[in-house]
JSON list of C-alpha atoms in Angstrom, two decimals:
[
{"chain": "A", "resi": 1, "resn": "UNK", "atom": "CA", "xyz": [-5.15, 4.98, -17.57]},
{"chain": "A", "resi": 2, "resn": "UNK", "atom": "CA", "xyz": [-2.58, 4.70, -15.03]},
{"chain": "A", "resi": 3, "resn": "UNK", "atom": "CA", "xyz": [-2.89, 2.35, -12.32]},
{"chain": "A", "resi": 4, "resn": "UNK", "atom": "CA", "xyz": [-0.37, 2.17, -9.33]},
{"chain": "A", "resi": 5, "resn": "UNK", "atom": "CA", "xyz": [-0.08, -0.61, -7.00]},
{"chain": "A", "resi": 6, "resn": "UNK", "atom": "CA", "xyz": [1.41, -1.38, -3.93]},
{"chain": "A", "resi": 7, "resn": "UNK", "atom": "CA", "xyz": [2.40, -4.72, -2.66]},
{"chain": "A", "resi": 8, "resn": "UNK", "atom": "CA", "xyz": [3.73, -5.89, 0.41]},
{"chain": "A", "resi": 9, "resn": "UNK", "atom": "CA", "xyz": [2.18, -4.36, 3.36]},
{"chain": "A", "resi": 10, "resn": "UNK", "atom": "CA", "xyz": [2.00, -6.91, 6.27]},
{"chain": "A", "resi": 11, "resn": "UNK", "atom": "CA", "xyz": [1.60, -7.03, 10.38]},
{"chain": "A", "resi": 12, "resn": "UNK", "atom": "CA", "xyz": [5.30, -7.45, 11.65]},
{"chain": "A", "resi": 13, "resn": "UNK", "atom": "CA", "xyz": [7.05, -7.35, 14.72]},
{"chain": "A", "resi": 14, "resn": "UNK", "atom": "CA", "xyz": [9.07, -4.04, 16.36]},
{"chain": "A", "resi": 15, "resn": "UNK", "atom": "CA", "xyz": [12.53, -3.99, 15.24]},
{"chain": "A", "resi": 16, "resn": "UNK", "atom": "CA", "xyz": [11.59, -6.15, 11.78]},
{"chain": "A", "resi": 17, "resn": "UNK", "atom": "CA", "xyz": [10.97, -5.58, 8.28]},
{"chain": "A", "resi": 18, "resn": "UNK", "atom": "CA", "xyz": [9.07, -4.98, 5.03]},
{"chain": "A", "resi": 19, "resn": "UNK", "atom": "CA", "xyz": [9.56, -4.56, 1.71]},
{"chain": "A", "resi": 20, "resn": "UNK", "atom": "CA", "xyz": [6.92, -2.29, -0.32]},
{"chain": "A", "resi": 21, "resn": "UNK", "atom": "CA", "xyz": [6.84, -2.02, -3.60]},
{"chain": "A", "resi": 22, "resn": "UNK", "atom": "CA", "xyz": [4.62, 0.17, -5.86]},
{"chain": "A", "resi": 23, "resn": "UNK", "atom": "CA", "xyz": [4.26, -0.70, -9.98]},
{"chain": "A", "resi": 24, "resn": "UNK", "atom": "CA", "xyz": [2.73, 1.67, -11.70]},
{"chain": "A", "resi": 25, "resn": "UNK", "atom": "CA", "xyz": [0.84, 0.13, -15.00]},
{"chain": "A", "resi": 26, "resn": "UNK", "atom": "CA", "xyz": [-1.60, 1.12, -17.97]},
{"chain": "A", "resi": 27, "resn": "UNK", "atom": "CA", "xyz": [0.99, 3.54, -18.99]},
{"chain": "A", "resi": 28, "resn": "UNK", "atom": "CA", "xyz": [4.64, 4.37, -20.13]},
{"chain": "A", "resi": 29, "resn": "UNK", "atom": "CA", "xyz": [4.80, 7.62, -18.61]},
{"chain": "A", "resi": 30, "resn": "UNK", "atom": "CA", "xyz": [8.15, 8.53, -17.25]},
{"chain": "A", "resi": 31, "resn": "UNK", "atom": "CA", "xyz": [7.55, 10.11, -13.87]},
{"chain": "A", "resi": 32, "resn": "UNK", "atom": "CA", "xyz": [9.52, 12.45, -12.49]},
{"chain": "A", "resi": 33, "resn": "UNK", "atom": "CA", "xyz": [9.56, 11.67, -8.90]},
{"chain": "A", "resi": 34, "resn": "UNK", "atom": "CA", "xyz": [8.11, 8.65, -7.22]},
{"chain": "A", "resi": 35, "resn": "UNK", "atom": "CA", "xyz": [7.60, 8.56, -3.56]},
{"chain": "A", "resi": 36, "resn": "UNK", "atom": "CA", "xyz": [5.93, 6.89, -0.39]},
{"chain": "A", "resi": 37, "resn": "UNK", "atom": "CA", "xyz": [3.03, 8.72, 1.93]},
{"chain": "A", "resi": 38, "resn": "UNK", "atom": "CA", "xyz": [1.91, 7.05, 4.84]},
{"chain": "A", "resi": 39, "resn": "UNK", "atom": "CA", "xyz": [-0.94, 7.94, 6.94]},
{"chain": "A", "resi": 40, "resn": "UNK", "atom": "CA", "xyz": [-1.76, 6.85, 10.36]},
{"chain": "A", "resi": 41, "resn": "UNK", "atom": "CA", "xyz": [-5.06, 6.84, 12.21]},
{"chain": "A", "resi": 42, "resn": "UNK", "atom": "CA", "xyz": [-6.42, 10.37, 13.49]},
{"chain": "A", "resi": 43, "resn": "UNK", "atom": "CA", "xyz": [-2.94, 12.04, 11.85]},
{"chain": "A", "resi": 44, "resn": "UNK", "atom": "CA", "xyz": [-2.59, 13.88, 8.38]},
{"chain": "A", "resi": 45, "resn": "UNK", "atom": "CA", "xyz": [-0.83, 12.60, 5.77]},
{"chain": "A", "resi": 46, "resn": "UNK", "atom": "CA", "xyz": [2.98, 12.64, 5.85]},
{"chain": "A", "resi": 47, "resn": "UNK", "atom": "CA", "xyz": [5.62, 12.73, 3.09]},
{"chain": "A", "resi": 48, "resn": "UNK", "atom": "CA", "xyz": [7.88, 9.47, 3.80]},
{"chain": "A", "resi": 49, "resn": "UNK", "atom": "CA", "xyz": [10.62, 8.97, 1.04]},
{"chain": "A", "resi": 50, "resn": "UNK", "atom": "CA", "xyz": [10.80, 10.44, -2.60]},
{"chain": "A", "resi": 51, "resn": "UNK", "atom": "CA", "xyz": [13.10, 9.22, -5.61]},
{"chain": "A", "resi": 52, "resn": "UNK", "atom": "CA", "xyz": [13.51, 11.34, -8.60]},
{"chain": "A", "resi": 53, "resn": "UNK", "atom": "CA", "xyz": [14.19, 10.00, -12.20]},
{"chain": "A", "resi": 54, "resn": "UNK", "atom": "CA", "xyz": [17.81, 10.27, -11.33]},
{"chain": "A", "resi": 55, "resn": "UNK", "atom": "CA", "xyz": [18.17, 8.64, -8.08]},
{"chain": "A", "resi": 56, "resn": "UNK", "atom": "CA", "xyz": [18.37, 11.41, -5.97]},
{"chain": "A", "resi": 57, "resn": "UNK", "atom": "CA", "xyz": [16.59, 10.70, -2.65]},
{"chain": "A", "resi": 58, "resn": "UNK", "atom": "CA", "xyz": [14.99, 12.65, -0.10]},
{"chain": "A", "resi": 59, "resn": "UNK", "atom": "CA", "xyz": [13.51, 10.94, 3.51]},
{"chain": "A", "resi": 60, "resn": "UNK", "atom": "CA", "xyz": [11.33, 12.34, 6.34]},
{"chain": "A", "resi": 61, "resn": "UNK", "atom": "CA", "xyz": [13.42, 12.65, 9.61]},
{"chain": "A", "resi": 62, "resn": "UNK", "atom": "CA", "xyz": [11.83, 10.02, 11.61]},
{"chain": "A", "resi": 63, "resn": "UNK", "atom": "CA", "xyz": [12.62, 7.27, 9.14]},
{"chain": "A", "resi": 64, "resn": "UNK", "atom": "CA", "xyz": [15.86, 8.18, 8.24]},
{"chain": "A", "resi": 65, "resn": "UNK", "atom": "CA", "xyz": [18.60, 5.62, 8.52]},
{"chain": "A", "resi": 66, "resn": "UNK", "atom": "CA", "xyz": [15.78, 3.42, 8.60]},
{"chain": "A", "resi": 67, "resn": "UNK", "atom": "CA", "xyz": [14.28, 3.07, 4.71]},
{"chain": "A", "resi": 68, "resn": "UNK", "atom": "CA", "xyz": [15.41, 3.26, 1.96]},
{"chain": "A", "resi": 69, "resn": "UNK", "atom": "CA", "xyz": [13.57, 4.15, -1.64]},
{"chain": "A", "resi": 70, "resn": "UNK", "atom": "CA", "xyz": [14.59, 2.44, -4.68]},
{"chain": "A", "resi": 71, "resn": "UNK", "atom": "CA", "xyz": [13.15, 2.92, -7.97]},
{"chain": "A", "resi": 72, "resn": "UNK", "atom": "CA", "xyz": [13.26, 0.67, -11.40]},
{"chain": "A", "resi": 73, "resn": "UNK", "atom": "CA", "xyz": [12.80, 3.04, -14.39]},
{"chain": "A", "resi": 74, "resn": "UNK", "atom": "CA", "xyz": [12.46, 0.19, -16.41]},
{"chain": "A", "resi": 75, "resn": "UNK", "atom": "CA", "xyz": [9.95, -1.14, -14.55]},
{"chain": "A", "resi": 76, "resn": "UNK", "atom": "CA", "xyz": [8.08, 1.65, -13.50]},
{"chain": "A", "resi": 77, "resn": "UNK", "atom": "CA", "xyz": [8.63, 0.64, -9.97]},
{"chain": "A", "resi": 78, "resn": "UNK", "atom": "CA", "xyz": [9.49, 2.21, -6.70]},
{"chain": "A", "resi": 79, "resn": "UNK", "atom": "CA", "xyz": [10.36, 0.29, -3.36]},
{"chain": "A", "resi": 80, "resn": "UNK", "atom": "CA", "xyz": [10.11, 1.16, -0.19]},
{"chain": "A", "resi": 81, "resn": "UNK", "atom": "CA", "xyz": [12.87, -1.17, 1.66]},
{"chain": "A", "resi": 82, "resn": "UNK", "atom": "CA", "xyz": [11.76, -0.31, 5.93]},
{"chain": "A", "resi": 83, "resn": "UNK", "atom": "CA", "xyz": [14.46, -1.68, 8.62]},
{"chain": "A", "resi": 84, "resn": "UNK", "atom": "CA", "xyz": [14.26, -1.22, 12.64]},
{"chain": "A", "resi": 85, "resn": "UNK", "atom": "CA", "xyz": [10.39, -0.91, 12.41]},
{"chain": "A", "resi": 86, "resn": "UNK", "atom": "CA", "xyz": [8.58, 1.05, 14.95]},
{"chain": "A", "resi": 87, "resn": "UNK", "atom": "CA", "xyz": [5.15, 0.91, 16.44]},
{"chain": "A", "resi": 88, "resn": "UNK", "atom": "CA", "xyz": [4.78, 4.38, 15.29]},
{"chain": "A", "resi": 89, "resn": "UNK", "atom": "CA", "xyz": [5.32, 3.70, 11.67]},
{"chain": "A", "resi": 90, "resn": "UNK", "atom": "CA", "xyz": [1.93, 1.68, 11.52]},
{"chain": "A", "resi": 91, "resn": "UNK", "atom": "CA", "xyz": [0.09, 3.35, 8.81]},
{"chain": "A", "resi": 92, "resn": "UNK", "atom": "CA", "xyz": [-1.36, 2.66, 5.44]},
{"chain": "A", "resi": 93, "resn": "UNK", "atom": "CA", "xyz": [1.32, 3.68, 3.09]},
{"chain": "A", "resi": 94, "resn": "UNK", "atom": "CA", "xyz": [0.21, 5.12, -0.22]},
{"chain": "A", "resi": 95, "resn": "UNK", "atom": "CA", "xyz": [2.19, 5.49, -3.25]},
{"chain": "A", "resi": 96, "resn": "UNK", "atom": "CA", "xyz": [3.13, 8.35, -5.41]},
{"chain": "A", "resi": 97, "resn": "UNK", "atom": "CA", "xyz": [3.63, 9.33, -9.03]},
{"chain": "A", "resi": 98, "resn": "UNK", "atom": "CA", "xyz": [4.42, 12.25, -10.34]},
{"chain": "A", "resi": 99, "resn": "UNK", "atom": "CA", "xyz": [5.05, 14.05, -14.04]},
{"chain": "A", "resi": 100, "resn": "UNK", "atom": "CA", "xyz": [5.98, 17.10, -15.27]},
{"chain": "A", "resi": 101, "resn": "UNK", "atom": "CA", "xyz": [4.48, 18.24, -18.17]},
{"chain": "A", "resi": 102, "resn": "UNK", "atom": "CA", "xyz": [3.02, 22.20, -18.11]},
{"chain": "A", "resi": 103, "resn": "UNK", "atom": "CA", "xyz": [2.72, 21.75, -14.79]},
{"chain": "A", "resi": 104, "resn": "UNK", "atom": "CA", "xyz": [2.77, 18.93, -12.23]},
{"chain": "A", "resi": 105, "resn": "UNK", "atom": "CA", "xyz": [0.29, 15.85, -12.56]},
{"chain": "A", "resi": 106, "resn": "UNK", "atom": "CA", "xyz": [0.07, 13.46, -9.80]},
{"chain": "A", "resi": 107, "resn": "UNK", "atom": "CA", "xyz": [-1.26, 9.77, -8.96]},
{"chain": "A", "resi": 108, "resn": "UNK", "atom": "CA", "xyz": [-2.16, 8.19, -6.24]},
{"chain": "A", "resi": 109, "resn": "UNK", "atom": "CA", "xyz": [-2.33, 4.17, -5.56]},
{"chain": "A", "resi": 110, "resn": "UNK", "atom": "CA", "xyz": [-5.23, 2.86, -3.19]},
{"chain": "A", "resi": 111, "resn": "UNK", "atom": "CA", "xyz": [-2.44, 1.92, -0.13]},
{"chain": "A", "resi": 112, "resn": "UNK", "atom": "CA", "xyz": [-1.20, -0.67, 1.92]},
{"chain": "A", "resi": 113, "resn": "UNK", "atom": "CA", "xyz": [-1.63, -1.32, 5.57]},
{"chain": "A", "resi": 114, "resn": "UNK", "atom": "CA", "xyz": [1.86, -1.97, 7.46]},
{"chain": "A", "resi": 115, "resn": "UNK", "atom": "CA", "xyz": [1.22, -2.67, 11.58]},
{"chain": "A", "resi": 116, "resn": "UNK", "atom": "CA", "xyz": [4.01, -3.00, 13.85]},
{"chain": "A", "resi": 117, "resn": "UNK", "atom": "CA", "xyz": [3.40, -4.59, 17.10]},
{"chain": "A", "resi": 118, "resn": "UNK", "atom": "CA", "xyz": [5.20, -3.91, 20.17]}
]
């Protein structure tokens, strides 16, 4: 059964930074794309960063510039690397797996809170 989960989530000041990272275990599965979600309080869910297999990257406007998604293969690892933090990025960040197979398959880790103060 796969399992992913995130690490690192902290309270920090604006302007500072954070490190996520997301492992994903119980499995070898070689996923596609791995990405970050965040959600904030009262707001849907929004698409942060995505990595695919290959290292091609994709960001949501408002953090880009800012973070940066990395991704070990080997490790079955993404990170989520956040600079110049923002009061509005506080949210709990969720990780994302997903595999092509027939047709897409995805999983979800449980999420971790990051709080920027002003």
């Amino acid at each position: 059964q796969v399992q992913l989960v995130e690490s690192g989530g902290d309270l920090v000041q604006a302007g500072g930074s954070l490190r996520l990272s997301c492992a994903a275990s119980g499995s070898s599965l070689r996923f596609n794309v791995m990405g970050w979600y965040r959600q904030a309080p009262g707001k849907q869910r929004e698409l942060v960063a995505t990595i695919t297999r290959g290292g091609s990257t994709s960001y949501s406007d408002s953090v880009k510039g800012r973070f940066t998604i990395s991704r070990d293969n080997a490790k079955n690892t993404v990170y989520l690397q956040m600079n110049s933090l923002k009061p509005e990025d506080t949210a709990v960040y969720v990780c994302n797996a997903r595999l092509l197979l027939a047709t897409w398959y995805d999983y979800w880790g449980q999420g971790t809170q990051v709080t920027v103060s002003s």
